[in-house]
Structure formats: C-alpha cells, structure tokens
XYZ file of C-alpha atoms in Angstrom:
467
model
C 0.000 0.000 0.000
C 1.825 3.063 -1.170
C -1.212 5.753 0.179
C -1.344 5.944 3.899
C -3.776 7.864 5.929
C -2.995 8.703 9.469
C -3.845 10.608 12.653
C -0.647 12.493 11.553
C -1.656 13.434 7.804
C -0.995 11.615 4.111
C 1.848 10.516 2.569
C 2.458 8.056 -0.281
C 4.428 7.715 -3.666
C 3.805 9.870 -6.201
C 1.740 8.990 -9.595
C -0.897 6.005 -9.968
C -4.420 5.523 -9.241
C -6.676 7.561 -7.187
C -6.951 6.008 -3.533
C -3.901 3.914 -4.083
C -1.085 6.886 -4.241
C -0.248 10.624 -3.264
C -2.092 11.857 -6.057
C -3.737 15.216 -7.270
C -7.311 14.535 -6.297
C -6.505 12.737 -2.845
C -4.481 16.113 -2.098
C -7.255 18.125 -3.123
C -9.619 15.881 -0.794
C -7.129 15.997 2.254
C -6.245 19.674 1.900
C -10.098 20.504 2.013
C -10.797 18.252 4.733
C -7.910 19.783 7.016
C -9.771 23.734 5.935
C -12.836 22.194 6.752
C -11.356 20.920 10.122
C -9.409 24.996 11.064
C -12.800 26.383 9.915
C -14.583 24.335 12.850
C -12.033 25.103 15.238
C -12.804 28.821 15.250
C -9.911 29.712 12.999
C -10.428 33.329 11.574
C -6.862 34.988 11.000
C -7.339 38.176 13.239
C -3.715 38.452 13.613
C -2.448 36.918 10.597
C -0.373 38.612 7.954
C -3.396 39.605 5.835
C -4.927 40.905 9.065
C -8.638 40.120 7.970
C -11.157 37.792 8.601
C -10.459 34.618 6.499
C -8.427 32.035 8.162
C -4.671 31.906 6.901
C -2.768 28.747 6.729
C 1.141 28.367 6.319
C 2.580 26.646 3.352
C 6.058 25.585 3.040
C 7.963 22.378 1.340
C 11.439 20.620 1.423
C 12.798 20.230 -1.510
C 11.657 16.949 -2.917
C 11.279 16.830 -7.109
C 7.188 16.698 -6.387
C 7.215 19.178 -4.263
C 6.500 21.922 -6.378
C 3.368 19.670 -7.815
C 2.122 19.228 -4.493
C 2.637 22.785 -3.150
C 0.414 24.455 -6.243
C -2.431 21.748 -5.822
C -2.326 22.802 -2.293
C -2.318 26.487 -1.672
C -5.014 26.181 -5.103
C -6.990 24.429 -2.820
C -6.882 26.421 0.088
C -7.809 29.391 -1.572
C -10.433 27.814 -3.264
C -11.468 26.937 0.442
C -11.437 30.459 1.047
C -8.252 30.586 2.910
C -5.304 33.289 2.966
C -1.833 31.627 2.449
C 1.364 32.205 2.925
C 4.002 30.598 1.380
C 7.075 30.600 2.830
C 8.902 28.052 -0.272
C 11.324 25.567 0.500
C 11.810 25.313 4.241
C 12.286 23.046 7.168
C 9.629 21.369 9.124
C 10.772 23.428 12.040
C 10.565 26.620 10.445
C 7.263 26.319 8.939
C 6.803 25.235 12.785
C 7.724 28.275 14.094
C 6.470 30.362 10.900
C 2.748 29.954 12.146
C 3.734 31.030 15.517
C 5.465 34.422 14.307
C 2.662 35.393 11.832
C -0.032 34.091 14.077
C -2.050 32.257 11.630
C -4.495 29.406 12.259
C -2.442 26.451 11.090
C 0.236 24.931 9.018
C 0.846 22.279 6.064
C 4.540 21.092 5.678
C 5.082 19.084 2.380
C 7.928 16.643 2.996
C 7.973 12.806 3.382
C 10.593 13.104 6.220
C 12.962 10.567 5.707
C 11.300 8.841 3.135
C 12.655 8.063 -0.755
C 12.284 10.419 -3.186
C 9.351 8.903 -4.916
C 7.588 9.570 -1.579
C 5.631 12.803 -0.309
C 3.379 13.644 2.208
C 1.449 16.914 4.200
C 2.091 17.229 8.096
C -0.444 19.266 9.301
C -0.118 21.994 11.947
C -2.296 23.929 14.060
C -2.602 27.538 15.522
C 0.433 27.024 17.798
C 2.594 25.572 14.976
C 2.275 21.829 16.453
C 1.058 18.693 14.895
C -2.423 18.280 15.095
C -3.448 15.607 18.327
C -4.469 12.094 17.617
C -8.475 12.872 18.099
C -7.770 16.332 16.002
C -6.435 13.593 13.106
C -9.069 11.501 13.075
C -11.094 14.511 13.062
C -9.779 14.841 9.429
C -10.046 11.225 8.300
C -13.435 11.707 9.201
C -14.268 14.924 6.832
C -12.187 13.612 3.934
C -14.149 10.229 4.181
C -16.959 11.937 4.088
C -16.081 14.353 1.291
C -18.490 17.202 2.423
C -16.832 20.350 1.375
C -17.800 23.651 0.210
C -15.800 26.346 -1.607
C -15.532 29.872 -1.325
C -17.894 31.798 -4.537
C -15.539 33.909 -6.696
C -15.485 36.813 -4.583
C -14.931 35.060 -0.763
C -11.838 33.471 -2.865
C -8.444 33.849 -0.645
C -5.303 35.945 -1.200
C -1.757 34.375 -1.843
C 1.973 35.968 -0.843
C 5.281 34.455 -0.841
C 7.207 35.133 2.276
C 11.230 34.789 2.182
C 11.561 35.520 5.694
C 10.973 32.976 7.115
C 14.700 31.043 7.361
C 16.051 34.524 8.713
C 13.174 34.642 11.894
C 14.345 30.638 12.770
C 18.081 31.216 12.425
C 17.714 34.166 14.646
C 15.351 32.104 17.107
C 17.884 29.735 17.645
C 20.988 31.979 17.932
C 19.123 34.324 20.632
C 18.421 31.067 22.589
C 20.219 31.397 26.179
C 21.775 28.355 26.202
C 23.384 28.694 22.528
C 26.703 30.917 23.546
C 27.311 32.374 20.115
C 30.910 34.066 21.232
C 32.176 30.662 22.715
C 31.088 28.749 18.882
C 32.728 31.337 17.505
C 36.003 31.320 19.502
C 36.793 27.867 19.492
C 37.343 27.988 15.509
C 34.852 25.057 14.269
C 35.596 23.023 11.397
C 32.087 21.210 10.440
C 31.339 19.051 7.507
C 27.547 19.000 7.009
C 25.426 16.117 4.441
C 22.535 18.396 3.488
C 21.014 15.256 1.296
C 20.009 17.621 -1.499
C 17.332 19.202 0.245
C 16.185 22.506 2.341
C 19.118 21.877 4.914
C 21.567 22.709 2.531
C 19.443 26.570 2.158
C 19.174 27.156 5.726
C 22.157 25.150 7.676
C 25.004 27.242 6.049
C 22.745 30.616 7.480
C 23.024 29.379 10.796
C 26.877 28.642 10.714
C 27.900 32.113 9.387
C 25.599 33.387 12.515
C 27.952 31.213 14.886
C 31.083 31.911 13.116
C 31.660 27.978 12.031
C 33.808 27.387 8.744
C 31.891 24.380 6.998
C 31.943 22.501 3.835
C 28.348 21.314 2.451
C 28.093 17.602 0.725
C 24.839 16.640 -1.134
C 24.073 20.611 -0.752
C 22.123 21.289 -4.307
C 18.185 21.383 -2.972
C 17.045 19.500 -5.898
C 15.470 16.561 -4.156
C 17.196 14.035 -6.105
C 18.575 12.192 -2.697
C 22.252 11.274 -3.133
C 21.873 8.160 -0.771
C 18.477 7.025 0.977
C 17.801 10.109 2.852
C 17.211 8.643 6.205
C 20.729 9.753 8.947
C 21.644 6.069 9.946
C 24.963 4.592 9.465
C 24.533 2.581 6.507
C 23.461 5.259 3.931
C 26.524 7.833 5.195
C 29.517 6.503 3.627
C 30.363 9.253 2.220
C 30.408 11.798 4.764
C 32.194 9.381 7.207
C 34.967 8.886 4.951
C 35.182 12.629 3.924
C 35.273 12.992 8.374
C 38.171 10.254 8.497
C 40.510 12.890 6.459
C 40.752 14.699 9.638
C 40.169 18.307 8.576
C 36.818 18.716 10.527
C 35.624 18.399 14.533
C 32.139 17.451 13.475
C 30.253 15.960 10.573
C 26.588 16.619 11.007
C 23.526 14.591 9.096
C 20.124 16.022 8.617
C 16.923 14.646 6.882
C 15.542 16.516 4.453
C 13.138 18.569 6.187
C 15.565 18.203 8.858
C 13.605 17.708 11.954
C 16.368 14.543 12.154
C 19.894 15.181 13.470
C 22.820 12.550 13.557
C 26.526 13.283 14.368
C 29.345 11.707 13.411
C 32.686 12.152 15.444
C 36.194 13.612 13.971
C 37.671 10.250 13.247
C 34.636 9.597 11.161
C 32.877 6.806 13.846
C 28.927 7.743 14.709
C 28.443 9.825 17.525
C 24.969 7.510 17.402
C 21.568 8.817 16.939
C 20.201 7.810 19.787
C 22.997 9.907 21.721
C 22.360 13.121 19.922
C 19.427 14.159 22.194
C 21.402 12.350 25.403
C 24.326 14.843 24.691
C 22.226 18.049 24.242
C 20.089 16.897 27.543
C 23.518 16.797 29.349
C 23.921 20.052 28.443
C 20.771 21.468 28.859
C 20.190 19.629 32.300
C 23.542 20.798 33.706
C 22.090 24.390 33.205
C 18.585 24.447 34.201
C 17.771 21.256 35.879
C 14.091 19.389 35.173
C 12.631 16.547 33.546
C 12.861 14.895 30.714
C 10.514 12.465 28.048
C 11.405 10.306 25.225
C 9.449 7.780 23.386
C 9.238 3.811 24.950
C 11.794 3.206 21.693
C 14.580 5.587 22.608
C 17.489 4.732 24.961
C 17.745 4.569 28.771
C 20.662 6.866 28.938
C 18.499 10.069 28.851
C 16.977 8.342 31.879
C 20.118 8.048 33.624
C 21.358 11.400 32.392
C 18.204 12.705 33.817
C 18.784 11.333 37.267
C 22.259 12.251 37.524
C 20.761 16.066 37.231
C 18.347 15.201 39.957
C 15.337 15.307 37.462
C 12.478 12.867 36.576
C 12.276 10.471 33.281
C 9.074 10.212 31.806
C 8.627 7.983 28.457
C 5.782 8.571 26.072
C 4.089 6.515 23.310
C 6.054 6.847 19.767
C 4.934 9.856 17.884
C 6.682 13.434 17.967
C 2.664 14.907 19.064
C 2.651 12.075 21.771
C 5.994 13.360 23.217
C 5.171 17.126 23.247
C 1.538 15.993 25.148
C 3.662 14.220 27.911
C 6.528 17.129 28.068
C 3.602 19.804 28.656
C 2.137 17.389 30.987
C 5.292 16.744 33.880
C 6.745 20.580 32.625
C 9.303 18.992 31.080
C 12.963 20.903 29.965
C 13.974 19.314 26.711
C 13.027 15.597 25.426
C 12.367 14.422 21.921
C 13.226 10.875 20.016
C 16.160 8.472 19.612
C 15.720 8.871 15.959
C 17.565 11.938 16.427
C 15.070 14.422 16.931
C 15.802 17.239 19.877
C 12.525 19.073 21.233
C 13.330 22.198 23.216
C 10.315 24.083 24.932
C 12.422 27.239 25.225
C 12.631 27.980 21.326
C 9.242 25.627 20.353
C 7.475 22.128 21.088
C 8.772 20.288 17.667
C 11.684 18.408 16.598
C 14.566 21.042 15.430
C 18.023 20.223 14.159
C 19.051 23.737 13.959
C 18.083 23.580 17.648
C 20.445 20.387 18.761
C 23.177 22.005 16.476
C 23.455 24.932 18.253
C 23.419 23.731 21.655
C 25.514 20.683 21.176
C 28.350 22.972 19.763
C 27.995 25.116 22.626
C 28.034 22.363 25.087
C 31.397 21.071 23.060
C 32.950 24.858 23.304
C 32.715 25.214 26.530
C 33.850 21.867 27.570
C 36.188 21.488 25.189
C 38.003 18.027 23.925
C 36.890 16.149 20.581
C 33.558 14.991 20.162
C 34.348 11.196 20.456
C 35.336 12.400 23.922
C 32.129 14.217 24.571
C 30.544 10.413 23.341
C 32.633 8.824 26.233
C 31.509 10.428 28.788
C 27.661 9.434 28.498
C 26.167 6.207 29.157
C 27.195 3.489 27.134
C 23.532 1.103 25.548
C 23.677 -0.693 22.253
C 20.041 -1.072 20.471
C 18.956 -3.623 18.527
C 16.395 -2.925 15.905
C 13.825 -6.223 14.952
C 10.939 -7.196 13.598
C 8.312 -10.402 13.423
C 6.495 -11.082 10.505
C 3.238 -11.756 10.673
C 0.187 -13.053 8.694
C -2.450 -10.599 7.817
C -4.925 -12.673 9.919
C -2.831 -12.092 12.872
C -4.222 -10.633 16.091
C -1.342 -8.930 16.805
C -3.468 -7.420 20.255
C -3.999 -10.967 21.618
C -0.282 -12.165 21.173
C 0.796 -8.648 22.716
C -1.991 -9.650 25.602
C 0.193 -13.242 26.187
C 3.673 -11.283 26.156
C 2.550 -9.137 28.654
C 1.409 -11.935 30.892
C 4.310 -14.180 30.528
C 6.614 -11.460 31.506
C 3.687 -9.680 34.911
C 6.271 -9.936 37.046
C 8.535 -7.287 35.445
C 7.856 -3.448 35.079
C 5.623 -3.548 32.158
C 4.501 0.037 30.093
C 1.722 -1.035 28.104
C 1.178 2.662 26.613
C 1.962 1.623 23.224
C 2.239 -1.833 22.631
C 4.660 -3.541 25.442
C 7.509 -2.453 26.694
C 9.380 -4.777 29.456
C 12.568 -3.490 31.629
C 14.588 -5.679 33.017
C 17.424 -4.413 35.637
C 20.125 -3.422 32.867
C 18.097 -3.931 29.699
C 14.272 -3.569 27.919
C 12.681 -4.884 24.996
C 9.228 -2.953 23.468
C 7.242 -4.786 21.118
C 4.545 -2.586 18.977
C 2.821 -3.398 15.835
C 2.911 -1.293 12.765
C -0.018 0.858 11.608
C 1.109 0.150 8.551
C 2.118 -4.007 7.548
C 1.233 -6.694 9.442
C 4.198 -6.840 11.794
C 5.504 -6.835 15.501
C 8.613 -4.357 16.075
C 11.194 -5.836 18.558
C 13.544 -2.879 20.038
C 15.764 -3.969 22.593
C 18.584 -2.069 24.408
C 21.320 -3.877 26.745
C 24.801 -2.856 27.272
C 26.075 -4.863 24.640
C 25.173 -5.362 21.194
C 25.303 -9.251 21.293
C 22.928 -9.129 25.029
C 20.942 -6.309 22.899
C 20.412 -8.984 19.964
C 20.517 -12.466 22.449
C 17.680 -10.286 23.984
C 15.554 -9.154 21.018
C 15.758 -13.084 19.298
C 14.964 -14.523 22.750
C 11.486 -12.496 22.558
C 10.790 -13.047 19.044
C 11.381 -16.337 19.828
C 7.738 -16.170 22.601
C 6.277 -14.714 19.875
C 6.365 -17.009 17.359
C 6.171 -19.579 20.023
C 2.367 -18.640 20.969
C-alpha cells in the first residue's frame, strides 16, 4: 500500500491511481478536509499577515522533485477553500513550525515525506500554535475527507496568496538568541564542520546558521534538488560518504540532517557515529547541567536520557512513539527538553517540535565550553547498544492478543503497556509494537552490549512465534 492515511496526515508515492497513491485529487480531498477541520475550530486569522477575517494557513515544502506539484495543488486548494496563504517556499519542518507562531495564523501544512525516498511525499499538518495536530484532532480529518463534504468559497470570498522569504532569517535568529546557545564561545573555538545536506532545504538554511555562529563548513549533497544522493534517512549505513570525507581529519564534526531536517545525527572527527540515539542524550547533558528538570522520550529511545536525567536530579518520563505524543507528555510533567532516539531534539524554550538547527546549536555550545573532541564528549555518556527487529506476521494475525500473552508471561517485570509492550529488566528492555502500517511486531531492545541487545531481542521473538 503506497497511500497511507494517518492521525498524523498523508503521505504516499507519487503517480498512480486515485486512492492507491499521493495523487492530485486525494491532495485536493485531504487539503479541504484539514480547511474544513481549522474552519470548525474557530480559525479566523485576526492576527495573521493579511490581518482580515479569512483564516490563513502556512505553506512551506522541502525540496523533494514533487514538491512543487504538491505545493500548487495545495495552496489552489486552500484558496479555493477560502483561505489566505502564505508561502514561505522551501523550508524546514521546524521553520514552517515556528512560521505559524510568528505570523499568528491558524495552522500549518509542511510538504515533505521526512525521511522517506524520493518517490515519496506527504502533508504534516499543523495547528494555531505551529504543532502537529493531536491524535483525536487527526481523526477529526479522516473523518471529513471520508466523508467528502466540502464547500468552496464563490468567486469573490476566494483567498489571497503571498510568498514570504523571511521565514529562514526569523528561525536562524530564534535559535541563535536562545540562552543556552553561547554564540561568542562557537565562535572562539574555531569550528571546522562538515555537514550532508542530502540535497534538500538543509543545505538553504544550515550554512545561514553557521555564518551566525562563526563555524567554517563545507556542504556535501548541498544542491536542494530533491534528487537524494543516498536514501535520505541519517543512519549509518546510507553515510559513507560523509564518514569517509570525516576520516581525512580536517573537521571536529560531521553533522547529518533529513531533508526537512527535523532529524539530526553526528558523526565524530575520526569519522565513527556519535549515534543517533545519543544526539538528544548529549544536548540533555547540556541542557540539564544548566537548568535542571525533567525529561521524556518515546518507549523506543534509549535509557541513557533516563540516567542522564537522574544524575541532574530530574524525573524520566517515556511517552508513546509519535513526535505529538511526546510534546503531550513534556507539557504534561513541565518537562525541559526531550524528543526521540531517531535523532530528533525538542526544546520548549525555542518551540514544542523536533529542530536540528536547535540540537546544532546547543551541542556545539556544550562542546565549546567543555572542550576536547567529540568522540570524547561520546565517552563520557552512558554506554547502551540497540537492537532494531521485527516479526512477521500473517495478515490474519491478532497482533493485540499475542501482545496480551507477552505481557502476561513477563507480569512480574515493570511492564509500560502505553503503546504496545515495553518490558525493563534491571540493565536492559525490549518494546514490542505493531505497525499501523504491515502486518508486523517491532522488537527494540537495548542492553549494554550489542550481542545481550540482539541475544535479547531473538529470545522475545522467539515467545512470539512460540504462541
């Protein structure tokens, strides 16, 4: 199935037949059913950037080769809705983020597939406070676009269009007048970074924020032209290229984005992976050390923020996987930073979504003022290894029931049942979930070895397929 529809928006491959792709008339139908959905929740554009009474909605794209396709059949739509838009172009997911915030409109659509191929697209919709919609606000829209109940504005209720270039400069300065990002200590300890931009939007608005922190850089895969160099999502086996270019030794830090670059891996200066999973560990260190609090991750990210947490003299909390489920649970125990082992950093201070531009600027002031190489910095965080499984499954599978037995077998253990089951052991966990998406179990398990990490995850696959 190449067309899924989620709580958290569309996304599918481009081209094909209606219902079964990310096509023009599915757009159309989503788009409207999102208007439909701001138009119920009050949404009226008082203090938008047309300052009148139609609702205005924020429009910007990474820099995938559909993009442009997408981003006309969208903003068409919303006008013909009735809607004011403003387009801000290519652009991160974080700056469209913060983009609805600054011009105080009454929601958001970011067109990016993430990580996803380039044959893949999607919209991530946003609401009045520049967030991702909540699970029962998703639905919401299923529901109107299954219902396809829409009605268009007459020719002279029709919305207004600008482009807005701005929008790059207003994050970049967001981040940079952050008080934990020391912009004269970045500049003073003489960076060398070497950045993969994967031919998308991070290569437009990563090299902005360096000259603001005085960092010499060098930009691979920087032409935004969407045709992906190497499968666009940070882990270790699609970054050849920028770990060799690291292992010449000219640079203290190789950074990895995604290509709306809400991701963020690092790799150390003898070209080894910092490790995804430690990216938001390291800026929490930081962060922590400075204004002590708690902390969230997702059940699937590793127990060193935990322990980093703890050493600070704040409280852990883990949330069900999903960026909106994280942000729900930060708001809830007033939490100071948190985010996802898939590299994504979520600071309250400068907004309540996933920001690279964030974790970049932090993590080089945490490594200026410390000082030392980055594989140093790596050494002196906890050490967990993660293995990453999955069961297959037949399509007749009740997935719930045999979830039901695991957690039984294993009562006597501390069991999070939030999403799916996750079981921790003394020194290790496994969490089992099923995908939305094929009809499988996903086995994560963390230990502090690899081979316990992998003896772990086999041993539970191994009850699985047992019952």
């Amino acid at each position: 199935m190449t067309l899924i529809k989620s709580i958290s928006g569309i996304r599918g491959t481009i081209g094909g037949k209606t219902g079964d792709t990310l096509n023009p008339l599915d757009i159309v139908k989503f788009t409207s059913a999102y208007a439909t959905f701001i138009r119920e929740n009050g949404g009226v554009g008082q203090n938008a950037a047309f300052n009148n009474n139609r609702p205005t909605i924020v429009v910007g794209r990474d820099a995938r080769i559909s993009g442009g396709m997408v981003d006309s059949i969208v903003s068409g739509t919303l006008l013909g809705m009735g809607y004011d838009v403003v387009n801000i172009g290519l652009a991160t997911t974080p700056t469209t983020e913060l983009a609805v915030k600054q011009l105080g409109a009454d929601g958001g659509i970011i067109i990016t597939a993430s990580h996803n191929p380039r044959q893949w697209n999607a919209l991530k919709l946003l609401n009045c406070e520049g967030e991702f919609l909540t699970a029962k606000e998703g639905a919401r829209v299923l529901d109107i676009a299954a219902c396809e109940e829409f009605e268009y504005a007459d020719v002279d209720q029709l919305g207004h269009y600008i482009n807005c270039d701005e929008a790059d400069d207003w994050h970049v300065d967001e981040v940079v007048n952050l008080e934990l990002v020391d912009v004269e200590a970045i500049k003073n300890a003489h960076f060398k970074v070497c950045l993969d931009a994967i031919n998308s939007v991070g290569g437009i608005i990563l090299p902005k924020l360096f000259e603001q922190l005085g960092v010499e850089y060098k930009v691979l895969n920087g032409e935004p032209n969407g045709d992906f160099a190497h499968n666009p999502e940070p882990l270790e086996k699609n970054l050849s290229g920028i770990m060799e270019e690291m292992r010449s030794g000219q640079y203290d830090l190789g950074i990895v984005v995604d290509p709306d670059v809400d991701r963020l891996a690092f790799i150390c200066e003898d070209g080894k992976m910092f490790g995804e999973e430690y990216t938001l560990v390291s800026v929490a260190d930081y962060v922590l050390e400075h204004t002590p609090g708690n902390t969230v991750s997702n059940l699937s990210s590793t127990r060193a923020l935990r322990d980093i947490t703890e050493k600070h003299g704040g409280n852990y909390a883990a949330a069900a996987v999903g960026e909106v489920n994280v942000t729900t649970k930060m708001k809830e125990v007033g939490a100071v930073i948190g985010g996802e082992g898939n590299g994504g950093v979520i600071y309250p201070e400068c907004h309540y979504g996933r920001d690279a531009l964030v974790g970049i600027a932090l993590f080089l002031t945490a490594l200026a003022k410390r000082g030392g190489k980055v594989s140093e910095l790596r050494a002196t965080l906890p050490d967990y290894f993660i293995a990453k499984n999955r069961v297959d499954l037949t399509p007749e599978t009740d997935v719930d029931a045999l979830l039901a037995k695991v957690k039984e077998l294993y009562k006597d253990e501390q069991v999070n049942d939030i999403d799916g089951v996750k079981i921790d052991f003394a020194d290790r966990w496994v969490h089992l979930r099923k995908s939305n998406t094929e009809p499988i179990i996903r086995v994560y398990s963390e230990a502090p070895t690899m081979d316990e990490a992998e003896e772990l995850g086999r041993k539970i696959m191994d009850v699985i397929t047992g019952l």
